[in-house]
XYZ file of C-alpha atoms in Angstrom:
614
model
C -0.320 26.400 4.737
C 0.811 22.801 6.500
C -0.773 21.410 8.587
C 0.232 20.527 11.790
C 0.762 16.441 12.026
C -1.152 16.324 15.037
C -3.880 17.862 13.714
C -4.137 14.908 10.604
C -2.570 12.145 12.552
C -3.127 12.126 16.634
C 0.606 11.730 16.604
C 3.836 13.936 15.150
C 5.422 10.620 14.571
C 5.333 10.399 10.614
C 5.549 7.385 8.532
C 8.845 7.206 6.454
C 8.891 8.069 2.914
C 9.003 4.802 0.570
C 11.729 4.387 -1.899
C 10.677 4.644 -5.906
C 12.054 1.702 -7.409
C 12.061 1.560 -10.779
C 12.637 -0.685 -13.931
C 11.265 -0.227 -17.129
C 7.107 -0.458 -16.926
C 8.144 -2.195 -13.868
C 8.203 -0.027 -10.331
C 7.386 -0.680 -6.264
C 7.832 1.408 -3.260
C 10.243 -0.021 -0.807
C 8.911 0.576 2.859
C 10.193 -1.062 6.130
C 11.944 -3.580 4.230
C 8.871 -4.883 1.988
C 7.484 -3.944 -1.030
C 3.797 -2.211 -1.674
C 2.332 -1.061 -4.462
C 3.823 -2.808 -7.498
C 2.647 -1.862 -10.801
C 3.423 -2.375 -14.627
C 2.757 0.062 -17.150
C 0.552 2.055 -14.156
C -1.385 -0.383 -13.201
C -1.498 -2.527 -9.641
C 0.027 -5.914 -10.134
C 0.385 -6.411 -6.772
C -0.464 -5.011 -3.569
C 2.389 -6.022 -1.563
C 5.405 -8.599 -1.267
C 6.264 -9.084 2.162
C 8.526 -11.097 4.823
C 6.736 -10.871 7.629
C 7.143 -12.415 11.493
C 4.030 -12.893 13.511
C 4.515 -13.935 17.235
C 1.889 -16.316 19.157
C -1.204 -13.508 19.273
C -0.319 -12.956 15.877
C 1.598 -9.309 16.073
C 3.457 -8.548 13.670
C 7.104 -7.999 14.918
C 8.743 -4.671 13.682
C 12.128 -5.683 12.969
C 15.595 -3.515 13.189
C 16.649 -3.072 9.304
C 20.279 -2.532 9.108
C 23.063 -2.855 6.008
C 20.332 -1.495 3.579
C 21.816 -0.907 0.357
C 19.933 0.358 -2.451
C 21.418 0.041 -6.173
C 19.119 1.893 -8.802
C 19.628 2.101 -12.315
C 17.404 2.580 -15.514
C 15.886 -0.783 -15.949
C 17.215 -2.344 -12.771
C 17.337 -2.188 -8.990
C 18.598 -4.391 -6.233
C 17.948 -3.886 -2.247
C 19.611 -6.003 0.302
C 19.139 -5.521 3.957
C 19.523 -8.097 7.198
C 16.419 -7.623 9.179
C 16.431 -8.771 12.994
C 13.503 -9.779 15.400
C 13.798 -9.636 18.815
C 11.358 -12.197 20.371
C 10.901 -13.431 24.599
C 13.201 -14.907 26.625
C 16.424 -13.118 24.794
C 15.240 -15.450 21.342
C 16.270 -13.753 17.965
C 16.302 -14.045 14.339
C 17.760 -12.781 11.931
C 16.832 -12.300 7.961
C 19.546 -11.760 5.103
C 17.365 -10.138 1.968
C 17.838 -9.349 -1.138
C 15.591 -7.966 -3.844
C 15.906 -7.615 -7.717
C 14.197 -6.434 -10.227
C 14.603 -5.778 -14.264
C 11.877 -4.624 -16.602
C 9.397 -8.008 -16.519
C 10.545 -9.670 -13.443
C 11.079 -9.312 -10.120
C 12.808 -11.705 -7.010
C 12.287 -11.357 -3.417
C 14.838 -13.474 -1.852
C 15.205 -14.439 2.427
C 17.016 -16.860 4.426
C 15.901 -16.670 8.146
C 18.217 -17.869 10.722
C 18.632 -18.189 14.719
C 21.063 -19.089 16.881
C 18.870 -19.679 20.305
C 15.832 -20.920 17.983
C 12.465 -18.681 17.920
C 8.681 -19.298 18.317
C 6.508 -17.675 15.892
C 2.656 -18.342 14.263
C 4.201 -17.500 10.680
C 7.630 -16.734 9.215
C 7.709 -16.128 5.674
C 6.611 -14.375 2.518
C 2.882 -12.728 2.315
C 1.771 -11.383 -1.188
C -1.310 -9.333 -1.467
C -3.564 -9.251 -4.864
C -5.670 -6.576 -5.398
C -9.195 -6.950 -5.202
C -10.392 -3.952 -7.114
C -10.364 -4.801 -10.685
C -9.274 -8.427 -10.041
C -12.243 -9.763 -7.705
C -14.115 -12.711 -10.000
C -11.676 -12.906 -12.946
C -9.880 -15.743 -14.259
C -6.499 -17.415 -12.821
C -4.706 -19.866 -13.106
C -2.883 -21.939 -10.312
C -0.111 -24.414 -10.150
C -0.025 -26.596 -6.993
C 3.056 -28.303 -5.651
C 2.408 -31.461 -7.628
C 2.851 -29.378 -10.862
C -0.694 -29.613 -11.686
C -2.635 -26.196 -13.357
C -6.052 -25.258 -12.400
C -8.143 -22.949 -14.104
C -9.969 -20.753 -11.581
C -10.984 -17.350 -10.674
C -10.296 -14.754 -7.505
C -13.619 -15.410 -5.437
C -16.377 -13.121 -6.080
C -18.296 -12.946 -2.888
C -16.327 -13.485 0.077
C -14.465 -16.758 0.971
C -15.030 -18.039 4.541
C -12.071 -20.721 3.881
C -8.917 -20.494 1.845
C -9.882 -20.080 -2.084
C -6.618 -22.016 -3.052
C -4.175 -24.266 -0.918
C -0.893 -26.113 -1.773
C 0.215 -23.142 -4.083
C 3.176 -22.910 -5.907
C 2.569 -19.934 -8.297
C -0.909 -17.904 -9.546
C -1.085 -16.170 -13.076
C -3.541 -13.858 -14.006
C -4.346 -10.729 -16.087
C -2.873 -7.570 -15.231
C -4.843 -5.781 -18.745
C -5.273 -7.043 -22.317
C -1.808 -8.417 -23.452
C -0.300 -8.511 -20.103
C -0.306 -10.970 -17.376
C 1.362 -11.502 -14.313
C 2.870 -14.828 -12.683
C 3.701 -15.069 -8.890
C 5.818 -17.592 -7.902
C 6.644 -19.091 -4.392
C 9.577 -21.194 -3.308
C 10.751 -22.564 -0.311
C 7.778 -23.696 1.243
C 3.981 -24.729 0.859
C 1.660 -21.236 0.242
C -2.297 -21.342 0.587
C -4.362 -18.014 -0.122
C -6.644 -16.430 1.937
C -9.428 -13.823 1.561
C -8.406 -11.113 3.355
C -11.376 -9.099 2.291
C -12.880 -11.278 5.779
C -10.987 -8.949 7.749
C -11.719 -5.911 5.238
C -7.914 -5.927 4.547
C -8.290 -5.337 0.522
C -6.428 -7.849 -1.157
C -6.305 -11.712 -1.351
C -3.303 -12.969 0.909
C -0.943 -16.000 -0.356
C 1.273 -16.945 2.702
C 3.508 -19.295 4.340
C 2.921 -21.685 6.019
C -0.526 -23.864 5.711
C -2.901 -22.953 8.456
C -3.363 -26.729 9.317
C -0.334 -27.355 10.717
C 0.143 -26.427 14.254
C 0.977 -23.150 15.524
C 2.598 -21.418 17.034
C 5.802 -23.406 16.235
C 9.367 -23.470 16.373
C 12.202 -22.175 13.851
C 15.058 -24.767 15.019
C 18.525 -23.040 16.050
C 21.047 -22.745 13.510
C 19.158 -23.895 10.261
C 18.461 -21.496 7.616
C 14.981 -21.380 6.029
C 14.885 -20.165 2.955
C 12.331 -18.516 0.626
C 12.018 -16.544 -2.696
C 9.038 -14.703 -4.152
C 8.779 -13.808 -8.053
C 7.275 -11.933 -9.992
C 6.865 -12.627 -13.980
C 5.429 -10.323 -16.565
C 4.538 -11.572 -19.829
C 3.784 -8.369 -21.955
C 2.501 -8.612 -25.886
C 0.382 -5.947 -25.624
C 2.805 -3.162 -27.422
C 0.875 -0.289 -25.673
C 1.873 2.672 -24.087
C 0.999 3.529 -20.615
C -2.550 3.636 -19.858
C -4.186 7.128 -18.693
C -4.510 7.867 -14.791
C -7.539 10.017 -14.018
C -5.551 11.312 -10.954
C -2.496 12.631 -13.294
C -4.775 15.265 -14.658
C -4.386 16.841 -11.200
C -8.393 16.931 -11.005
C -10.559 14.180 -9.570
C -13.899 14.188 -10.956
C -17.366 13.427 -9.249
C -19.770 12.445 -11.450
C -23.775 12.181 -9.896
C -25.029 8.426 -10.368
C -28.554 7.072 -9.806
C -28.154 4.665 -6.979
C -29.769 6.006 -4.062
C -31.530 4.993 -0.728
C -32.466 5.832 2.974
C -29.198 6.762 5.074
C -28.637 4.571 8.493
C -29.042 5.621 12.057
C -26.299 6.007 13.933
C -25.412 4.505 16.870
C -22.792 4.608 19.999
C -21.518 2.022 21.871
C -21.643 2.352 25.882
C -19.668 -0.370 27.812
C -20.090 -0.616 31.650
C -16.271 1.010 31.891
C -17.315 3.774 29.978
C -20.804 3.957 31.728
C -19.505 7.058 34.361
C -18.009 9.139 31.803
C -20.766 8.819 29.261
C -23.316 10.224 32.106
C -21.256 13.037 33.105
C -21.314 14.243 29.338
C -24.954 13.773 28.748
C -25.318 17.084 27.015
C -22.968 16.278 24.204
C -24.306 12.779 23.656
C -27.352 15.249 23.179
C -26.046 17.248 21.009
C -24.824 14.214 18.735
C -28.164 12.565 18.969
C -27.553 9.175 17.618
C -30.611 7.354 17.073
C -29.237 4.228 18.628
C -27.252 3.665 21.765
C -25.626 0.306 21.810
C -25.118 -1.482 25.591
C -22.076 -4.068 26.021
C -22.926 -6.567 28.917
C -20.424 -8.982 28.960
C -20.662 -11.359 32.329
C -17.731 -13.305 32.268
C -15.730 -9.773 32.028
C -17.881 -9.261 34.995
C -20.420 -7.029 34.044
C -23.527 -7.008 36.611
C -26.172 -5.524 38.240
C -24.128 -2.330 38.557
C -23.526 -2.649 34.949
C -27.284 -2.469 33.927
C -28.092 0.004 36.587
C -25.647 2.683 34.909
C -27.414 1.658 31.157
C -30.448 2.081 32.859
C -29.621 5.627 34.341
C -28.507 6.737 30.629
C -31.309 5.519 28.759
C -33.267 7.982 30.483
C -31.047 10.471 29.187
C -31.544 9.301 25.375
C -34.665 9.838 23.624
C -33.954 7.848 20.661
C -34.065 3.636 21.150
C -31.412 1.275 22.617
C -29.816 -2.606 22.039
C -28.442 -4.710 24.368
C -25.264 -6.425 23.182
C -24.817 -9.503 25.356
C -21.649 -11.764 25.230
C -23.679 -15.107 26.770
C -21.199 -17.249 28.442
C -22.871 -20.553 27.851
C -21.530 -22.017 30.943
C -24.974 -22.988 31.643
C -27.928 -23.944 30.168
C -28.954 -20.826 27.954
C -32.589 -20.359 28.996
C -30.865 -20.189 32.829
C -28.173 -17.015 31.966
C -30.664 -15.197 29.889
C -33.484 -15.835 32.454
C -31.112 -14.475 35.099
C -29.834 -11.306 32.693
C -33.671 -10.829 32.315
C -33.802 -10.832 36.312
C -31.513 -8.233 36.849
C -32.220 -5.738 33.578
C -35.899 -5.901 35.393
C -34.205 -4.839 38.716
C -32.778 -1.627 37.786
C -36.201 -0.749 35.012
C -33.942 -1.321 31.478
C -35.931 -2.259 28.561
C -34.209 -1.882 25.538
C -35.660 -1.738 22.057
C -33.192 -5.199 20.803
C -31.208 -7.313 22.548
C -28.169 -8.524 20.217
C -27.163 -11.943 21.468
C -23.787 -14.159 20.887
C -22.571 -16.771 22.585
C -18.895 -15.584 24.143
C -16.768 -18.397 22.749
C -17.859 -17.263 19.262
C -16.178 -14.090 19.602
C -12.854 -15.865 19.413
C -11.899 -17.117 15.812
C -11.371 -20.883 14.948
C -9.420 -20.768 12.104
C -8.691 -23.756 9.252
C -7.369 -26.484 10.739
C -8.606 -25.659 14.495
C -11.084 -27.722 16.632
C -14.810 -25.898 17.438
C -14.922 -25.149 20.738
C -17.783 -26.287 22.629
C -21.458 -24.008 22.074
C -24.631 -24.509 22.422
C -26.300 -24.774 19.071
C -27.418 -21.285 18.262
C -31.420 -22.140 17.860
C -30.900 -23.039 21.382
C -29.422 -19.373 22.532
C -32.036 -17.621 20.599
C -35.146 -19.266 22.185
C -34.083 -18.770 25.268
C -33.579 -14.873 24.359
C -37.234 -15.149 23.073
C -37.919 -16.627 26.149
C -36.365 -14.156 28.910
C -37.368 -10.952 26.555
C -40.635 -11.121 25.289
C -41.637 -8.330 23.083
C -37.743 -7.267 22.261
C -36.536 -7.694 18.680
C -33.382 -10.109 18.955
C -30.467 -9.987 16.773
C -27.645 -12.315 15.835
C -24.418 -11.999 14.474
C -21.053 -11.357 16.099
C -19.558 -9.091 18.413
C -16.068 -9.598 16.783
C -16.353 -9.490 12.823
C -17.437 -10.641 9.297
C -14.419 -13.192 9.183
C -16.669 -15.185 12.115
C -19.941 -14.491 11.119
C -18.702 -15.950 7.165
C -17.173 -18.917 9.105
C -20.054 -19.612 11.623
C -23.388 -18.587 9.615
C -26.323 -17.677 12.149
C -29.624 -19.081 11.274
C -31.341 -16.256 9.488
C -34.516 -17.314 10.276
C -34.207 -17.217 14.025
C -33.109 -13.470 14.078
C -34.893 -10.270 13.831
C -31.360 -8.343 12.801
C -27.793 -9.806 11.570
C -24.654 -7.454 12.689
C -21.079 -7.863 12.752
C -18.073 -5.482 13.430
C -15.110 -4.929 11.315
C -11.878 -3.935 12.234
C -9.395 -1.856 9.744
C -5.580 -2.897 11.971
C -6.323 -6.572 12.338
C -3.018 -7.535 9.714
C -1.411 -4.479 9.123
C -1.616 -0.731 10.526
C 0.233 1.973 8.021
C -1.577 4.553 7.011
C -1.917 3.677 3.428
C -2.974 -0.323 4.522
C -5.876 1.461 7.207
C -7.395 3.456 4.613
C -7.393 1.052 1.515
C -9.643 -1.434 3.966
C -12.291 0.836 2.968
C -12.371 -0.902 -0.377
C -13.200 -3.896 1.052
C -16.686 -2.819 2.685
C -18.312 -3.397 -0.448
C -17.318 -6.803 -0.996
C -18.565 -7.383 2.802
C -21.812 -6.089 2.806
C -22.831 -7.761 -0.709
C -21.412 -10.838 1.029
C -23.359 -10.319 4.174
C -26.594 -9.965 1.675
C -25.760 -13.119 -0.064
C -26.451 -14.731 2.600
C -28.947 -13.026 4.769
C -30.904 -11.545 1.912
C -33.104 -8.350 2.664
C -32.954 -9.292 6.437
C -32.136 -6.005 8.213
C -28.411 -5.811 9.071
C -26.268 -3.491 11.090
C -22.338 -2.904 11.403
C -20.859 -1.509 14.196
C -19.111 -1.286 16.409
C -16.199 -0.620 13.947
C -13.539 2.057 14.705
C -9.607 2.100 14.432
C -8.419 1.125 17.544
C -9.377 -2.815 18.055
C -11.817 -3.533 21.028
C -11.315 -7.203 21.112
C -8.826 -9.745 19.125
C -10.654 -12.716 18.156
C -7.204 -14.396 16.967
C -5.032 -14.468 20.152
C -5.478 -13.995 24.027
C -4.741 -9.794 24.171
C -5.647 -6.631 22.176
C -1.731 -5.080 21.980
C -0.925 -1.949 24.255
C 0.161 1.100 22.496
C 1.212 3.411 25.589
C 3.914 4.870 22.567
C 1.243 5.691 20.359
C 2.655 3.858 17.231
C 0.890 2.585 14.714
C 0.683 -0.787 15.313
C -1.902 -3.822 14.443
C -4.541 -4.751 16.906
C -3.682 -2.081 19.370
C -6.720 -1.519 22.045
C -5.119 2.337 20.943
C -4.483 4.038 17.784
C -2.921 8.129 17.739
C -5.537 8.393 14.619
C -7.968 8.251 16.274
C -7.340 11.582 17.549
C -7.030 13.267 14.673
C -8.406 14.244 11.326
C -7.715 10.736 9.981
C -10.109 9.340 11.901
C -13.113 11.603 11.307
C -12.139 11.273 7.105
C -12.056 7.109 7.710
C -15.655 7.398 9.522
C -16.980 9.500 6.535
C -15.568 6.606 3.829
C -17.235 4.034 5.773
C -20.236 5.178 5.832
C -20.201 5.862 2.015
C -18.843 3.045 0.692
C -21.334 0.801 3.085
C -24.302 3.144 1.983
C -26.248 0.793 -0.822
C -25.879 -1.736 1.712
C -29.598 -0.732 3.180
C -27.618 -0.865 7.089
C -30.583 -0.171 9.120
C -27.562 1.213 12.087
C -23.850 2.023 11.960
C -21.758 2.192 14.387
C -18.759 3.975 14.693
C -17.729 5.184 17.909
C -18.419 5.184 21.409
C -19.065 8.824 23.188
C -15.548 8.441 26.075
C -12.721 6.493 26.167
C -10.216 5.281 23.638
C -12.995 4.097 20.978
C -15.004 7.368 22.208
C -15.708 11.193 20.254
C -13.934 12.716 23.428
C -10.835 12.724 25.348
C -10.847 11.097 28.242
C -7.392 11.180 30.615
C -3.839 9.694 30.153
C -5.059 11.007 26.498
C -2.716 12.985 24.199
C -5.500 15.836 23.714
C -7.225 17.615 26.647
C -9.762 16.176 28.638
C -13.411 15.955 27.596
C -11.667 17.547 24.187
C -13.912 16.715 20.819
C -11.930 14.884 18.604
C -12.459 15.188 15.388
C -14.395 12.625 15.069
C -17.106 14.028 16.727
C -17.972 15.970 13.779
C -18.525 12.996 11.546
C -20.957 11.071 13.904
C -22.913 14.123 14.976
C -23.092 14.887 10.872
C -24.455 11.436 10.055
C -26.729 11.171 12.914
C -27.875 14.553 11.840
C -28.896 12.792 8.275
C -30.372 9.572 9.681
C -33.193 8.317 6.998
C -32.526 11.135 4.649
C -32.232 10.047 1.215
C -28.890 9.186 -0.213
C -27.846 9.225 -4.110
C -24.662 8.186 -5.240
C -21.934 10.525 -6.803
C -18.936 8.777 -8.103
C -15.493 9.773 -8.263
C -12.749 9.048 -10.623
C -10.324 8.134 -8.239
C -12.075 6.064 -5.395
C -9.247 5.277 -2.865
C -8.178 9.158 -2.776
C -11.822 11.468 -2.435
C -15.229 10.044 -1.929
C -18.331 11.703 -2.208
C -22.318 11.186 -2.054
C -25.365 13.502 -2.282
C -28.067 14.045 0.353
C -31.630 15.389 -0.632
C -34.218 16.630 1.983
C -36.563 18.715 2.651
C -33.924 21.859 2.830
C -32.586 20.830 -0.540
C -29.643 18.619 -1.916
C -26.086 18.734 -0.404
C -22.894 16.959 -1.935
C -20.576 15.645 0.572
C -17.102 15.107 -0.316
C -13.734 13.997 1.728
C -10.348 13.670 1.339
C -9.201 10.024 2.025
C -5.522 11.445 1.550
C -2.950 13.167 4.061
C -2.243 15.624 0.804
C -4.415 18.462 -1.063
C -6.893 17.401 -3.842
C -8.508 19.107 -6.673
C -12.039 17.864 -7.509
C -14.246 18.842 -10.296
C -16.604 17.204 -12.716
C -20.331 17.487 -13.595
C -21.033 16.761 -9.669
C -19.703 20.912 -9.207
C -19.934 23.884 -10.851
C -16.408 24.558 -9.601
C -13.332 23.138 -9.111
C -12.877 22.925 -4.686
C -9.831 22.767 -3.074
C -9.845 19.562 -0.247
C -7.700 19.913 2.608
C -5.826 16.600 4.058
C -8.471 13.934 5.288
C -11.073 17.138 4.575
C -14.938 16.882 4.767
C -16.120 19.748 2.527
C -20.455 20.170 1.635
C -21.625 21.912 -0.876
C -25.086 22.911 -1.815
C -26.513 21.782 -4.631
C -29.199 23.161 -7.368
C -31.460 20.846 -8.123
């Protein structure tokens, strides 16, 4: 039976179909223009080749396609397309393409052209590397000045860019084959993209240093080429895919550990709605309700009166996330905070401080903006709350709390957000950033050691942009980067997304996640001007309530053969040992393995538990 697109995605929109291209060992799906997904001989070269357009909040512009011609034959393919961006004031550009490929190379060709001149951040080729499989192993660079460096693709997370004044990487695809990329046209510098928990490492166009946004000059051509070069002595045949078998297998492991509490965010917006559904946040019962105070937004008294009022609702414990302006001395706006929370009668369990500027990013190249020094902000929330754990961190995400590292020893808690639309929002590109979680959280413990740590917010829809002045609209309901809305949220994609974040963060040791707030557009219900009925559950209501449900239960892993399609993991309690599996996937699965004593059928984005002998 199908099921209804709604249902999956919040929207009936679909996503179009990429084109197979194919040559040889050599293939890549053509989508919007760009290419994703390029493999040899089955396995991920590279995650993407893309001409992108990014205006001054750094949106990604969605340009018309038109004159796409496709030419296909059995170990060759050419595309070629003019692409055209419509930016303010009546500006344009337009982009004559043209892609090749044969069975070991492949050229991405673009010449970008206006006639009234156009303002952009970046205009020019981005290629994504994988990180599974590649993160840590050996390349090899050559910089403009033709000079090779042997290196590797960073293991732990990069704050700044791994490798700057690129002109091609090599590295090793398998034994016997490797892979060079090479970029003409302009300067390229990588970045890790894994700070954003996009899952690749990005090499773009232009250096970060130079000032943006900036100007493409009317009437002159800019033109750049990306290529791809497979060197292939290896003489083998195509290497097995677990996934071809038609099963995916779950094998149990032996990590295990204490699962997180759950929390859910409450900002003073939402404050009204949350209290008039008091008896569903009961029945999720999330161990952890997480306040956002946020004066220069102009959160007040009222503000902490409402927290206040639902506190008394919640039996579990409560944080206070406060965005500290710093316009002042810090000891004077926490003192007066302190004032005003004793006013109404809130006490929370934690108070999670940040100074507001440090929600915005400063990326390479940019000037600090003016803070206090951090010791400072944290002795003066010592100071006004006596008695109250206080955390650290950021209220935006890992790429600022890499850049601007909190003293560890001045914090009871570190926590950061993460954010899965911040570059790119396809379907595909929103699930895959749940491969990058790992790579954050062993970062974050890098750094901070065994201090406790907790993620969260983090849900689909972006609550604040840290790298321009707006979150985007999305009154269409598109799928769009850095929306304040996403259509998935609404459906069955969203509650399957929540379930693989929470496993692949798991060995992480998160004392709270996270992942939704009870109303609004971030919340487990619909509120109005929605495109489900008011006070509706969405689906992801299921997923939070089933997590809080499991709070400090013990964990053990369960592996699965194909990762980025079906994840699983095992609870054990005192009622016995349950295997938890979803579907990461908008199509049917088979799973088996030693995990079952049965092959199960998975729905799209599915959650399916199973009992378990022990």
């Amino acid at each position: 039976m199908t099921t209804d697109a709604f249902q999956l995605y919040g929207t009936r929109a679909g996503e179009k179909s990429p084109v197979r291209l194919t040559a040889g060992k050599l293939t890549a799906d053509l989508a919007d223009g760009n290419l994703r997904s390029i493999r040899y001989d089955g396995t991920e070269v590279l995650r993407a080749i893309s001409y992108l357009v990014r205006d001054r909040d750094w949106g990604t512009y969605s340009p018309d396609i038109a004159d796409l011609k496709i030419e296909q034959g059995e170990d060759r393919f050419e595309v070629t397309y003019r692409a055209r961006c419509q930016g303010p004031d009546e500006t344009t550009l337009v982009i004559d393409v043209r892609i090749s490929g044969n069975q070991d190379r492949l050229d991405f060709k673009a010449e970008a052209q206006s006639g009234t001149g156009f303002e952009t951040n970046r205009c020019g080729f981005c290629i994504l590397h994988p990180i599974v499989g590649v993160a840590g192993s050996p390349a090899a660079v050559e910089h403009v000045d033709g000079q090779i460096a042997a290196t590797s693709f960073p293991d732990l997370i990069e704050p700044w860019q791994p490798f700057k004044d690129m002109r091609a990487i090599t590295h090793q695809v398998m034994p016997g084959v490797t892979a060079e990329c090479r970029m003409e046209g302009d300067i390229f510098e990588m970045e890790d993209q894994r700070n954003w928990s996009d899952a690749s490492y990005k090499t773009y166009v232009r250096p970060l240093a130079l000032p943006w946004p900036y100007q493409i000059p009317a009437n002159q051509p800019a033109r750049q080429k990306t290529s791809l070069l497979i060197r292939d002595i290896s003489r083998s045949v195509a290497p097995s895919d677990p996934a071809q078998s038609g099963v995916i297998r779950l094998e149990i492991g032996v990590g295990t550990g204490a699962m997180p509490d759950i929390g859910v965010i409450v900002t003073p917006e939402e404050a009204d709605e949350t209290l008039a559904a008091g008896s569903l946040l009961s029945e999720i019962a999330p161990r952890e309700l997480l306040f956002h105070f946020d004066p220069v937004a102009g959160h007040g008294l009222e503000a902490l009166k409402n927290f206040a009022a639902i506190a008394t609702l919640h039996p579990g414990r409560s944080t206070l996330e406060i965005a500290l302006p710093c316009k002042w001395s810090p000891a004077v706006e926490a003192a007066e905070i302190a004032r005003q929370m004793q006013i109404v009668g809130l006490r929370p369990d934690a108070i999670l401080i940040s100074p507001s500027v440090d929600r915005q990013s400063t990326p390479p190249g940019s000037k600090w903006p003016d803070c206090p020094p951090l010791e400072e902000v944290y002795a003066a929330a010592r100071a006004a709350f006596p008695g109250i754990r206080i955390g650290g961190g950021m209220l935006s995400y890992f790429t600022e709390l890499n850049r601007k590292r909190v003293p560890a020893g001045e914090i009871d808690f570190v926590s950061h957000c993460t954010n899965p639309i911040v570059h790119a929002a396809d379907d595909l590109s929103v699930m895959q950033t749940l491969e990058a979680l790992p790579f954050i959280t062993r970062s974050v413990r890098a750094i901070y050691g065994d201090k406790p740590y907790r993620m969260g917010p983090s849900t689909i829809p972006m609550r604040q942009n840290p790298y321009g002045s707006r979150t985007m609209d999305n009154t269409a309901g598109g799928r769009i980067p850095m929306a304040n809305r996403d259509p998935r949220h609404n459906g069955r994609f969203a509650e399957a997304f929540a379930l693989g974040y929470a496993i692949r963060v798991l060995d992480a040791g998160l004392e709270c996640l996270t992942l939704s707030a009870l109303t609004g557009p971030f919340g487990l219900i619909a509120g109005p001007d929605e495109p489900v009925e008011r006070g509706g559950r969405r689906p992801l209501f299921n997923t939070v309530r089933t997590l809080s449900a499991l709070a400090g239960a013990t964990w053990q892993e369960c592996m699965s053969s194909s990762p980025s399609e079906v994840l699983s993991f095992v609870v054990r309690d005192a009622a016995g040992a349950k295997l938890y599996m979803v579907n990461l996937t908008g199509e049917e699965r088979r799973v088996g393995g030693s995990a079952l004593d049965r092959e199960v059928q998975l729905a799209p984005f599915a959650t399916v538990v199973l009992p378990l002998a022990d």
